[in-house]
Tab-separated table of C-alpha atoms in Angstrom:
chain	number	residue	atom	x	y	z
O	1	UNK	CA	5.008	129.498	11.848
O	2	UNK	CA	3.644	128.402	8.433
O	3	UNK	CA	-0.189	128.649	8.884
O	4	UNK	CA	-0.773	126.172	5.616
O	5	UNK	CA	-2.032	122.905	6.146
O	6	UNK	CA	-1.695	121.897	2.526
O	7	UNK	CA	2.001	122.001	0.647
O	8	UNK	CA	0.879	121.448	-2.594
O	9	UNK	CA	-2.061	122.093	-4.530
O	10	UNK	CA	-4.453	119.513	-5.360
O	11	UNK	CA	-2.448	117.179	-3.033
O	12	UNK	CA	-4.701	116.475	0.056
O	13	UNK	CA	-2.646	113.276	1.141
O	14	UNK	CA	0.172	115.751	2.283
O	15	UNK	CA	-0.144	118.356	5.078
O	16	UNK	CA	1.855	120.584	7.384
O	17	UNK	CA	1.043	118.692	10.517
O	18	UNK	CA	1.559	121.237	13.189
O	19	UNK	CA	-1.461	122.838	11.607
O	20	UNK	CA	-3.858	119.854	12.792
O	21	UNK	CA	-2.792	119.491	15.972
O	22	UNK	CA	-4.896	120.212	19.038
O	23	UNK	CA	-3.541	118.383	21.877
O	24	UNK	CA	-1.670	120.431	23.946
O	25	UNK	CA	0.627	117.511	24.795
O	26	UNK	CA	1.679	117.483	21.703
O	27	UNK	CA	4.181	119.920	19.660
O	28	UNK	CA	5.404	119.951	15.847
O	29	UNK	CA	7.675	122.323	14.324
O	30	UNK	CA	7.326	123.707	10.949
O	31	UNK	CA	7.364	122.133	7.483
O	32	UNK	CA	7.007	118.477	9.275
O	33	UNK	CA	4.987	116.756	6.724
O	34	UNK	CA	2.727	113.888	7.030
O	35	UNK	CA	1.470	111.994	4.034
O	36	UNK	CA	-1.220	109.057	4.273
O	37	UNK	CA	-3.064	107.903	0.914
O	38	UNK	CA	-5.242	105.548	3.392
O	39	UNK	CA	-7.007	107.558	5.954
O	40	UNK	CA	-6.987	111.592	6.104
O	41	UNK	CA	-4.190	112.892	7.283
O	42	UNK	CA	-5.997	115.389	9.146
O	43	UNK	CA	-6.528	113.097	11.525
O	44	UNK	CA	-3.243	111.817	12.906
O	45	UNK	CA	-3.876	112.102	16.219
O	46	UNK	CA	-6.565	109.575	16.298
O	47	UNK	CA	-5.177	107.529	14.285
O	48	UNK	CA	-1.300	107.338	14.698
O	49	UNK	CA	-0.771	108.857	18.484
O	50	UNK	CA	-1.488	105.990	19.832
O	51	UNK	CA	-2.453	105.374	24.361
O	52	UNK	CA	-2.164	109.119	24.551
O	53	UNK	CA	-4.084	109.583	27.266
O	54	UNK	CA	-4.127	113.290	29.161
O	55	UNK	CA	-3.989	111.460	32.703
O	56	UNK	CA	-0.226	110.208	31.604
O	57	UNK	CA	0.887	113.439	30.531
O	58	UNK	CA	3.637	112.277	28.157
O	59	UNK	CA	4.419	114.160	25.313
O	60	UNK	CA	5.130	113.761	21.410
O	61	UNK	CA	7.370	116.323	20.560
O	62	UNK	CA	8.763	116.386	16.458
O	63	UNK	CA	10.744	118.587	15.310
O	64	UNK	CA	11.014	120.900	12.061
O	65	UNK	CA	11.363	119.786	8.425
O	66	UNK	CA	10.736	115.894	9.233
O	67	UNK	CA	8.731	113.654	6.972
O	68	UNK	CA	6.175	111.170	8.329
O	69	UNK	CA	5.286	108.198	6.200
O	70	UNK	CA	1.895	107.105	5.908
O	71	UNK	CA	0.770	104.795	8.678
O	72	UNK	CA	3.608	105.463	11.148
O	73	UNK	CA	2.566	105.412	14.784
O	74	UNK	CA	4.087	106.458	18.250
O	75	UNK	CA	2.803	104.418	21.008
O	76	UNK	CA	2.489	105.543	24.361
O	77	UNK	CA	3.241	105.036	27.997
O	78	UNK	CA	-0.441	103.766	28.808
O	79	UNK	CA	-0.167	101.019	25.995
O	80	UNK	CA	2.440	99.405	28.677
O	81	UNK	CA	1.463	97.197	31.647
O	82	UNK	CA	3.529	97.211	34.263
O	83	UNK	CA	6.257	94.659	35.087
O	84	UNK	CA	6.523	95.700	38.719
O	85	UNK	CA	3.386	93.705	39.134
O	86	UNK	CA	2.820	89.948	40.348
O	87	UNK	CA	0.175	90.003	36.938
O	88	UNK	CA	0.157	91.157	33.699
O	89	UNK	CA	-3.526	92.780	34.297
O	90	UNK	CA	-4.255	96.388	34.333
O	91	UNK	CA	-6.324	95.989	37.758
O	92	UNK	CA	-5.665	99.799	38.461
O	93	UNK	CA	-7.689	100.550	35.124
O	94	UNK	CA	-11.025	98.684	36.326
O	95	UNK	CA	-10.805	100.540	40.302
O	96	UNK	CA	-14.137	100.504	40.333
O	97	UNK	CA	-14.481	96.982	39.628
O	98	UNK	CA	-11.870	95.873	42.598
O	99	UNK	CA	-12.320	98.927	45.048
O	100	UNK	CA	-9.302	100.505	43.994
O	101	UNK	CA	-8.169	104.383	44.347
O	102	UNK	CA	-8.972	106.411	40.680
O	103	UNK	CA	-6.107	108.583	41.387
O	104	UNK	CA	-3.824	105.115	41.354
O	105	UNK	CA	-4.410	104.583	37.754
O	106	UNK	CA	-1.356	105.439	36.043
O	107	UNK	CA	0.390	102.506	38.234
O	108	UNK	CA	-1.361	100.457	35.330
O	109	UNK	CA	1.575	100.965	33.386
O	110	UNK	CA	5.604	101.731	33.596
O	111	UNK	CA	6.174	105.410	32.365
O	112	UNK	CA	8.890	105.869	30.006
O	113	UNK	CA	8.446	108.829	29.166
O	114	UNK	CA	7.802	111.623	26.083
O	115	UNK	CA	8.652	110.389	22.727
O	116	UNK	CA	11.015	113.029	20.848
O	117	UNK	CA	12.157	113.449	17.575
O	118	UNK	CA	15.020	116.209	16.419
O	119	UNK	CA	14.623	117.922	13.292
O	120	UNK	CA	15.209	116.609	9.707
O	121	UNK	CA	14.313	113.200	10.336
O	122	UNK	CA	12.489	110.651	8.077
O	123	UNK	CA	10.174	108.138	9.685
O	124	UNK	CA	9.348	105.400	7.166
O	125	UNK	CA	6.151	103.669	6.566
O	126	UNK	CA	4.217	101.622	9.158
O	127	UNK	CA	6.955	102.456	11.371
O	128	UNK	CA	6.536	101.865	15.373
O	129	UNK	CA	8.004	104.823	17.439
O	130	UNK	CA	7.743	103.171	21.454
O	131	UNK	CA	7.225	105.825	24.615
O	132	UNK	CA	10.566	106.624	25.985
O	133	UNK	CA	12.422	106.819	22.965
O	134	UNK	CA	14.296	109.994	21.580
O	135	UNK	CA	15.129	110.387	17.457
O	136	UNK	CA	18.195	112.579	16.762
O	137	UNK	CA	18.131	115.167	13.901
O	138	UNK	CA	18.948	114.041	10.317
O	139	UNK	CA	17.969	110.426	11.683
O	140	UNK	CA	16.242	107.278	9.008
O	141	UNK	CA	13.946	105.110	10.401
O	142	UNK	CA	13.102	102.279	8.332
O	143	UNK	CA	9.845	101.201	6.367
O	144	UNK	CA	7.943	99.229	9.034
O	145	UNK	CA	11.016	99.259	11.965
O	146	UNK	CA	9.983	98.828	15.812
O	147	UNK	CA	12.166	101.748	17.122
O	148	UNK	CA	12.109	100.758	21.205
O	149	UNK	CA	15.438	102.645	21.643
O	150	UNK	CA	17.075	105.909	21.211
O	151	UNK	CA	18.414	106.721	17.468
O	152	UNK	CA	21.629	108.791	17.043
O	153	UNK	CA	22.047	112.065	14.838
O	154	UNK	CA	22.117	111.203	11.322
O	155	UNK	CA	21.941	107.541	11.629
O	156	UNK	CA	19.515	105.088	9.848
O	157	UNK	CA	17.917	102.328	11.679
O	158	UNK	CA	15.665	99.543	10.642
O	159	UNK	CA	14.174	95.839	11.614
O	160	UNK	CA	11.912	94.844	14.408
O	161	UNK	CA	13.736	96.098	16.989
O	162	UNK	CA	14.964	98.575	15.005
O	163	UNK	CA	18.803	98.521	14.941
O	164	UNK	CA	21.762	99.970	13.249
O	165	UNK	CA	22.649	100.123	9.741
O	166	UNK	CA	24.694	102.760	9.297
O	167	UNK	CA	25.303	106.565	9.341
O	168	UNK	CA	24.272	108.773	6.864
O	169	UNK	CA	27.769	110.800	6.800
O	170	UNK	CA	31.139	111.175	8.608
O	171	UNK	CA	31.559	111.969	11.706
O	172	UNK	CA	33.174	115.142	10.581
O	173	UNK	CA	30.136	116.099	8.263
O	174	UNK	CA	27.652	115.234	11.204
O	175	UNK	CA	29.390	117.469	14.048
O	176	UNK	CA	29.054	120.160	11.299
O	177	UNK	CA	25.652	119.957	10.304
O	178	UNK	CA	24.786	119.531	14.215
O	179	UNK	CA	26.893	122.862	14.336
O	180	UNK	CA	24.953	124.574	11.437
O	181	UNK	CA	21.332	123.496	12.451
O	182	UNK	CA	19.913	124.749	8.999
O	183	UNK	CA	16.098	123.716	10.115
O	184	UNK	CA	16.449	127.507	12.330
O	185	UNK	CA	17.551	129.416	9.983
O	186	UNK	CA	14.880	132.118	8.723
O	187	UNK	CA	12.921	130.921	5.864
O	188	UNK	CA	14.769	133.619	3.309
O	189	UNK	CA	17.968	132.014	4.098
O	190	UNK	CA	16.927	128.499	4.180
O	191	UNK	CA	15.959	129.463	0.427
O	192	UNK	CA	19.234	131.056	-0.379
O	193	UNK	CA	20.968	128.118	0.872
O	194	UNK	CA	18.653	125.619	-0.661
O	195	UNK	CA	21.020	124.469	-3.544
O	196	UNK	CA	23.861	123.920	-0.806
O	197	UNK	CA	21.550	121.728	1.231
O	198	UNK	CA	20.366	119.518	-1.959
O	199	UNK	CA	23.747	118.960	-2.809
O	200	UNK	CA	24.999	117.778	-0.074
O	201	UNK	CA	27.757	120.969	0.492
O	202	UNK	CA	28.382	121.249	3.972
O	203	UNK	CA	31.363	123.880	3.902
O	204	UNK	CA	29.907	125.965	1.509
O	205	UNK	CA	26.403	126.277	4.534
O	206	UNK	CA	28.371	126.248	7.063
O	207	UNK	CA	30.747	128.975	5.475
O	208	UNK	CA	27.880	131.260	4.689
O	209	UNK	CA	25.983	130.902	7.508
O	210	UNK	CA	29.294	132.073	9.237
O	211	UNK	CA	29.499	135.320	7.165
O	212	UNK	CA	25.655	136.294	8.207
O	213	UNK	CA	26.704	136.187	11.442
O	214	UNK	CA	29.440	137.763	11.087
O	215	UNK	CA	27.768	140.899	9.379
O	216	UNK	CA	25.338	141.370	11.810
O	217	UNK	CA	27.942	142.018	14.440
């Protein structure tokens, strides 16, 4: 666990976000980064974890090593109203005002479910992450995209809804960085293997990451 909040000096726009979090419905792995240059990053959970409320239970789980544009919000279960309903009105909500059980609130809305994001993965700016939907790792979402379903490994999506554009690599190259999962590797490897990862060699990772495990049988 990286205790920093702050990457870089003199940068206060940029911070490790699992070290502002508080809700405990809420997890981030390390070296996630969020950057906002209008508001203070510091406070993402007010202002881009969206409905979130503790009654619901849902959770916003994000990986390691993803990067979080400024603005980009996930948007939860309780932002819904239900469709099972006769109305479009939230009458478990106001149960005091129409007589209604309290413990019947969350029929206000349809659950979905958590919102999860693998590892790796670069959400764009202004983007719209909806409850229910799961990112895969090395995944793109696009500068202001409504992402309402689930996004493949290593695949870029964009538009409002978000859709398909394409995928970042081969098929081959994907199933081998799903294989390699560099994001667990201990940070003194990750650092060894840094110039392999920039460049874009997947043999020469996978190869060596093969050998350490190898030696420590």
């Amino acid at each position: 666990m990286n205790p920093k909040i702050y990457p870089r000096k003199n940068d206060t726009q940029t911070i490790y976000l699992s070290g502002v979090i508080k809700s405990k419905n809420i997890e981030v792995g390390d070296y996630t980064i969020y950057n906002d240059f209008v508001n203070d990053p510091v406070n993402f959970e007010q202002n881009n974890v969206l409905y979130h409320y503790p009654i619901n239970n849902d959770k916003l789980i994000i990986g390691k090593f993803c990067s979080i544009a400024c603005g980009a919000k996930f948007i939860f279960n309780s932002a819904n109203h239900t469709l099972n309903s006769l109305s479009n009105y939230t009458f478990p909500i106001f149960f005091e005002e129409w007589g209604l059980d309290v413990k019947n609130i969350t029929k206000a809305w349809d659950n979905k479910g958590d919102i999860i994001v693998g590892n790796d993965v670069w959400i764009g700016y202004d983007a719209v992450i909806m409850a229910g939907v799961k990112i895969g790792d090395g995944a793109i979402i696009g500068t202001r995209a409504v992402v309402t379903k689930d996004v493949p490994p290593y695949t870029i999506v964009g538009g409002v809804p978000a859709k398909t554009i394409r995928k970042r690599f081969s098929d081959e190259t994907i199933n081998k960085l799903l294989e390699t999962k560099w994001w667990n590797l201990p940070f003194e490897q990750i650092k060894n293997e840094i110039q392999n990862i920039m460049n874009g060699d997947i043999d020469s990772l996978l190869a060596n990451q093969n050998c350490n495990i190898l030696a420590k049988k």
